[in-house]
Amino acid sequence: MNGRQNWKLARLDRIERRGRDIPVREHLGIRSFGINGFVEGEGGTLINEHDEAGSGQEELYFVIDGTATFEVDGETIEAPKGSLLYVGAEAKRKATGNATILAMGGTPGAVYQAVDWGEAWPFHQESMTAYSEERYVDALAAVRRASRGCPTTPA
């Protein structure tokens, strides 16, 4: 027996938020797949426009409450409470609305590499904001600053 508890219980509404992001994976110590929560942000943003072509990561979005409007490769998809939406890596996606969403993801056939942002979170948030505003040089600079403060995941 390893002496560690083999389960953890958390309530989404009690996990400390980072802006509109709810760091589920970090809070629970999950290392094998990505999962985070999102609530409505400025302008109704739930999920910033992006694709996962570089990482190959597939994503599954679960609308916990409210209604989200997803745009996937230019197609509009209404997703009320209880909806599950799978999006492949190459697809450009974003979501808006008044909802709470869980986003789960991983790359087929690859070991998930978790990053616990910890104190580097403000830099990550800065990079995501700059990226969504198409200020790519600023986004890259923020990522470089953040990477100096992030622990690496053992192989």
Short mmCIF file of C-alpha atoms in Angstrom, two decimals:
data_model
loop_
_atom_site.label_atom_id
_atom_site.label_comp_id
_atom_site.label_asym_id
_atom_site.label_seq_id
_atom_site.Cartn_x
_atom_site.Cartn_y
_atom_site.Cartn_z
CA MET A 1 0.00 0.00 0.00
CA ASN A 2 1.42 3.41 -0.90
CA GLY A 3 -0.29 5.31 1.95
CA ARG A 4 -1.85 7.83 -0.46
CA GLN A 5 -5.55 8.39 -0.72
CA ASN A 6 -6.80 6.95 -4.03
CA TRP A 7 -9.62 9.46 -4.54
CA LYS A 8 -10.38 13.16 -4.18
CA LEU A 9 -13.69 15.00 -4.14
CA ALA A 10 -14.05 18.61 -5.26
CA ARG A 11 -16.88 20.95 -6.13
CA LEU A 12 -16.34 23.02 -9.23
CA ASP A 13 -17.81 26.09 -7.55
CA ARG A 14 -15.29 25.79 -4.69
CA ILE A 15 -12.11 25.50 -6.75
CA GLU A 16 -10.28 28.83 -6.69
CA ARG A 17 -10.68 30.49 -10.07
CA ARG A 18 -7.97 32.10 -12.11
CA GLY A 19 -10.00 34.75 -13.85
CA ARG A 20 -12.58 32.77 -15.83
CA ASP A 21 -10.50 29.57 -15.69
CA ILE A 22 -11.11 26.83 -13.12
CA PRO A 23 -7.89 24.75 -12.76
CA VAL A 24 -9.54 21.36 -12.19
CA ARG A 25 -6.53 19.26 -13.23
CA GLU A 26 -4.12 21.07 -10.93
CA HIS A 27 -6.59 21.17 -8.03
CA LEU A 28 -7.12 17.41 -8.14
CA GLY A 29 -3.51 16.57 -9.08
CA ILE A 30 -4.50 14.84 -12.35
CA ARG A 31 -1.44 14.03 -14.46
CA SER A 32 -2.77 11.68 -17.16
CA PHE A 33 -5.13 13.97 -19.11
CA GLY A 34 -6.07 17.62 -19.38
CA ILE A 35 -9.26 18.92 -17.79
CA ASN A 36 -10.22 22.43 -16.81
CA GLY A 37 -13.37 24.43 -16.28
CA PHE A 38 -14.33 27.74 -17.84
CA VAL A 39 -16.98 30.33 -17.05
CA GLU A 40 -18.10 33.34 -19.03
CA GLY A 41 -15.48 36.04 -19.40
CA GLU A 42 -15.33 39.44 -21.01
CA GLY A 43 -17.64 39.70 -24.00
CA GLY A 44 -19.22 36.31 -23.21
CA THR A 45 -16.01 34.41 -24.03
CA LEU A 46 -15.89 30.85 -22.73
CA ILE A 47 -13.18 29.33 -24.95
CA ASN A 48 -10.75 31.55 -26.85
CA GLU A 49 -10.42 30.86 -30.57
CA HIS A 50 -7.69 28.30 -31.19
CA ASP A 51 -6.83 24.97 -32.73
CA GLU A 52 -4.64 22.16 -31.44
CA ALA A 53 -2.90 21.37 -34.73
CA GLY A 54 0.51 21.84 -33.13
CA SER A 55 -0.15 19.50 -30.20
CA GLY A 56 -2.48 17.04 -31.94
CA GLN A 57 -4.74 17.24 -28.90
CA GLU A 58 -8.39 16.23 -29.24
CA GLU A 59 -10.81 18.05 -26.96
CA LEU A 60 -14.17 17.24 -25.45
CA TYR A 61 -16.31 20.05 -24.10
CA PHE A 62 -19.09 19.36 -21.59
CA VAL A 63 -21.62 22.13 -20.92
CA ILE A 64 -22.41 21.82 -17.22
CA ASP A 65 -24.91 24.65 -17.04
CA GLY A 66 -26.26 27.45 -19.18
CA THR A 67 -25.92 27.50 -22.95
CA ALA A 68 -22.75 27.80 -25.02
CA THR A 69 -22.46 28.75 -28.66
CA PHE A 70 -19.48 27.05 -30.28
CA GLU A 71 -17.96 27.97 -33.62
CA VAL A 72 -16.02 25.07 -35.12
CA ASP A 73 -14.41 25.68 -38.50
CA GLY A 74 -16.97 28.41 -39.19
CA GLU A 75 -20.00 26.30 -38.25
CA THR A 76 -22.20 27.50 -35.36
CA ILE A 77 -23.29 24.88 -32.83
CA GLU A 78 -25.73 25.62 -30.00
CA ALA A 79 -24.91 23.54 -26.93
CA PRO A 80 -27.33 23.69 -23.99
CA LYS A 81 -26.73 22.23 -20.52
CA GLY A 82 -25.73 18.58 -20.72
CA SER A 83 -24.22 18.82 -24.23
CA LEU A 84 -20.97 17.08 -25.15
CA LEU A 85 -18.99 18.41 -28.11
CA TYR A 86 -15.93 16.60 -29.50
CA VAL A 87 -13.48 18.71 -31.54
CA GLY A 88 -10.53 17.23 -33.46
CA ALA A 89 -7.08 18.76 -33.25
CA GLU A 90 -7.07 20.51 -36.63
CA ALA A 91 -10.41 22.30 -36.16
CA LYS A 92 -10.47 25.98 -35.24
CA ARG A 93 -12.85 26.46 -32.33
CA LYS A 94 -14.17 29.01 -29.87
CA ALA A 95 -17.15 29.28 -27.53
CA THR A 96 -19.23 32.10 -26.15
CA GLY A 97 -22.29 32.23 -23.94
CA ASN A 98 -23.47 32.22 -20.38
CA ALA A 99 -22.36 28.78 -19.25
CA THR A 100 -19.92 26.68 -17.29
CA ILE A 101 -17.88 24.31 -19.45
CA LEU A 102 -15.48 21.49 -18.67
CA ALA A 103 -12.80 21.02 -21.35
CA MET A 104 -10.98 17.69 -21.46
CA GLY A 105 -8.20 16.76 -23.82
CA GLY A 106 -5.31 14.59 -24.79
CA THR A 107 -3.26 13.57 -27.81
CA PRO A 108 -4.02 10.10 -29.21
CA GLY A 109 -1.14 7.70 -28.65
CA ALA A 110 0.91 10.19 -26.63
CA VAL A 111 1.66 10.45 -22.95
CA TYR A 112 0.02 13.55 -21.49
CA GLN A 113 2.53 16.13 -20.24
CA ALA A 114 0.96 18.04 -17.37
CA VAL A 115 2.17 21.51 -16.44
CA ASP A 116 1.25 22.90 -13.04
CA TRP A 117 1.26 26.65 -13.56
CA GLY A 118 1.38 27.60 -9.89
CA GLU A 119 3.11 30.96 -9.55
CA ALA A 120 3.56 31.21 -13.33
CA TRP A 121 -0.21 31.50 -13.85
CA PRO A 122 -0.18 35.31 -14.33
CA PHE A 123 2.30 34.86 -17.21
CA HIS A 124 0.18 32.13 -18.80
CA GLN A 125 -2.92 34.27 -18.51
CA GLU A 126 -0.99 37.16 -20.04
CA SER A 127 0.15 34.96 -22.94
CA MET A 128 -3.37 33.70 -23.65
CA THR A 129 -4.78 37.23 -23.63
CA ALA A 130 -2.05 38.48 -25.98
CA TYR A 131 -2.51 35.47 -28.27
CA SER A 132 -6.28 35.97 -28.50
CA GLU A 133 -5.63 39.63 -29.40
CA GLU A 134 -3.17 38.49 -32.12
CA ARG A 135 -0.23 40.10 -30.29
CA TYR A 136 1.97 37.08 -30.97
CA VAL A 137 5.31 38.65 -30.00
CA ASP A 138 3.86 39.61 -26.60
CA ALA A 139 2.35 36.13 -26.20
CA LEU A 140 5.69 34.45 -26.91
CA ALA A 141 7.49 36.74 -24.46
CA ALA A 142 4.96 35.88 -21.74
CA VAL A 143 5.35 32.14 -22.43
CA ARG A 144 9.13 32.45 -22.14
CA ARG A 145 8.80 34.26 -18.80
CA ALA A 146 6.31 31.64 -17.59
CA SER A 147 8.47 28.70 -18.63
CA ARG A 148 11.25 29.91 -16.34
CA GLY A 149 8.86 29.49 -13.40
CA CYS A 150 7.28 26.15 -14.30
CA PRO A 151 8.41 22.78 -13.03
CA THR A 152 9.04 20.14 -15.65
CA THR A 153 7.15 16.88 -15.69
CA PRO A 154 9.35 13.81 -15.20
CA ALA A 155 9.42 11.40 -18.14
#
